[in-house]
PDB file of C-alpha atoms in Angstrom:
ATOM      1  CA  MET A1434      -0.004  -0.005  -0.006  1.00 91.00           C
ATOM      2  CA  GLU A1435       1.302   3.603  -0.635  1.00 94.00           C
ATOM      3  CA  PHE A1436       0.758   6.649   1.634  1.00 93.00           C
ATOM      4  CA  THR A1437       1.971  10.059   1.985  1.00 96.00           C
ATOM      5  CA  VAL A1438       3.612  10.452   5.534  1.00 95.00           C
ATOM      6  CA  ASN A1439       4.436  13.928   6.536  1.00 95.00           C
ATOM      7  CA  GLY A1440       4.950  14.814   2.756  1.00 95.00           C
ATOM      8  CA  ASP A1441       6.894  11.871   1.876  1.00 94.00           C
ATOM      9  CA  THR A1442       5.641   8.769  -0.192  1.00 95.00           C
ATOM     10  CA  ALA A1443       5.842   5.422   1.865  1.00 92.00           C
ATOM     11  CA  GLN A1444       5.103   2.043   0.823  1.00 93.00           C
ATOM     12  CA  ILE A1445       3.996  -0.756   3.339  1.00 92.00           C
ATOM     13  CA  ASP A1446       2.531  -4.075   2.804  1.00 90.00           C
ATOM     14  CA  GLY A1447      -0.998  -3.839   3.912  1.00 80.00           C
ATOM     15  CA  PRO A1448      -3.329  -3.835   5.520  1.00 91.00           C
ATOM     16  CA  VAL A1449      -2.140  -0.988   7.771  1.00 93.00           C
ATOM     17  CA  ASP A1450      -3.389   0.557  10.828  1.00 95.00           C
ATOM     18  CA  VAL A1451      -1.637   3.398  12.747  1.00 95.00           C
ATOM     19  CA  PRO A1452       0.478   1.261  15.111  1.00 95.00           C
ATOM     20  CA  LYS A1453       1.860  -0.780  11.952  1.00 95.00           C
ATOM     21  CA  LEU A1454       2.546   2.587  10.126  1.00 93.00           C
ATOM     22  CA  LEU A1455       4.390   4.160  13.155  1.00 94.00           C
ATOM     23  CA  ALA A1456       6.568   1.227  13.761  1.00 94.00           C
ATOM     24  CA  HIS A1457       7.232   0.926   9.905  1.00 92.00           C
ATOM     25  CA  MET A1458       8.489   4.606   9.884  1.00 91.00           C
ATOM     26  CA  GLY A1459      10.458   4.522  13.194  1.00 92.00           C
ATOM     27  CA  PHE A1460       7.864   6.824  14.934  1.00 90.00           C
ATOM     28  CA  PRO A1461       7.136   6.331  19.033  1.00 89.00           C
ATOM     29  CA  ASP A1462       3.692   5.049  19.780  1.00 84.00           C
ATOM     30  CA  GLU A1463       3.412   7.541  22.818  1.00 89.00           C
ATOM     31  CA  GLY A1464       3.548  11.353  22.736  1.00 90.00           C
ATOM     32  CA  VAL A1465       2.241  11.482  18.905  1.00 93.00           C
ATOM     33  CA  ALA A1466      -0.924  12.615  17.172  1.00 95.00           C
ATOM     34  CA  ILE A1467      -2.036  11.263  13.983  1.00 96.00           C
ATOM     35  CA  ALA A1468      -4.179  12.874  11.270  1.00 97.00           C
ATOM     36  CA  VAL A1469      -5.320  10.666   8.261  1.00 97.00           C
ATOM     37  CA  ASP A1470      -6.570  12.983   5.313  1.00 97.00           C
ATOM     38  CA  GLY A1471      -6.839  16.044   7.390  1.00 96.00           C
ATOM     39  CA  VAL A1472      -8.843  14.722  10.268  1.00 96.00           C
ATOM     40  CA  VAL A1473      -7.252  13.806  13.504  1.00 96.00           C
ATOM     41  CA  ARG A1474      -7.483  10.167  14.500  1.00 96.00           C
ATOM     42  CA  PRO A1475      -8.142   9.477  18.340  1.00 96.00           C
ATOM     43  CA  LYS A1476      -6.011   6.636  19.866  1.00 95.00           C
ATOM     44  CA  SER A1477      -9.326   4.736  20.211  1.00 96.00           C
ATOM     45  CA  ARG A1478      -9.422   4.523  16.405  1.00 96.00           C
ATOM     46  CA  TRP A1479      -5.883   3.680  15.914  1.00 96.00           C
ATOM     47  CA  SER A1480      -6.535  -0.137  15.086  1.00 96.00           C
ATOM     48  CA  GLU A1481      -8.920   0.799  12.102  1.00 96.00           C
ATOM     49  CA  GLU A1482      -7.455   0.312   8.670  1.00 96.00           C
ATOM     50  CA  ILE A1483      -5.827   3.110   6.825  1.00 96.00           C
ATOM     51  CA  GLY A1484      -6.913   3.402   3.220  1.00 94.00           C
ATOM     52  CA  GLU A1485      -4.510   3.406   0.345  1.00 94.00           C
ATOM     53  CA  TYR A1486      -3.143   6.637  -0.874  1.00 96.00           C
ATOM     54  CA  ALA A1487      -4.070   8.382   2.361  1.00 96.00           C
ATOM     55  CA  GLU A1488      -2.124  11.651   3.315  1.00 97.00           C
ATOM     56  CA  ILE A1489      -0.992  11.126   7.007  1.00 97.00           C
ATOM     57  CA  ASP A1490       0.650  13.698   9.352  1.00 97.00           C
ATOM     58  CA  VAL A1491       2.419  12.408  12.271  1.00 95.00           C
ATOM     59  CA  LEU A1492       2.897  15.051  14.798  1.00 92.00           C
ATOM     60  CA  THR A1493       5.388  14.440  17.954  1.00 85.00           C
ATOM     61  CA  ALA A1494       5.364  16.313  21.221  1.00 75.00           C
ATOM     62  CA  VAL A1495       8.578  18.477  21.616  1.00 73.00           C
ATOM     63  CA  GLN A1496       9.629  19.823  25.102  1.00 69.00           C
ATOM     64  CA  GLY A1497      11.152  23.266  25.337  1.00 67.00           C
ATOM     65  CA  GLY A1498       9.989  26.891  25.685  1.00 59.00           C
TER      66      GLY A1498
END
């Protein structure tokens, strides 16, 4: 399956949900927010399959001031 993650094309053998995507891309599974096609996906829905060609934004928390 092909996706756009933070503006870059990524390919993963499907089906894909958020935990599989995060692991594949090397992101942590804590301290992140996920948007799929511009809609924030709450953690309670991370197990739902992500459709092919989805545009995904992964936002990580950063400490500092």
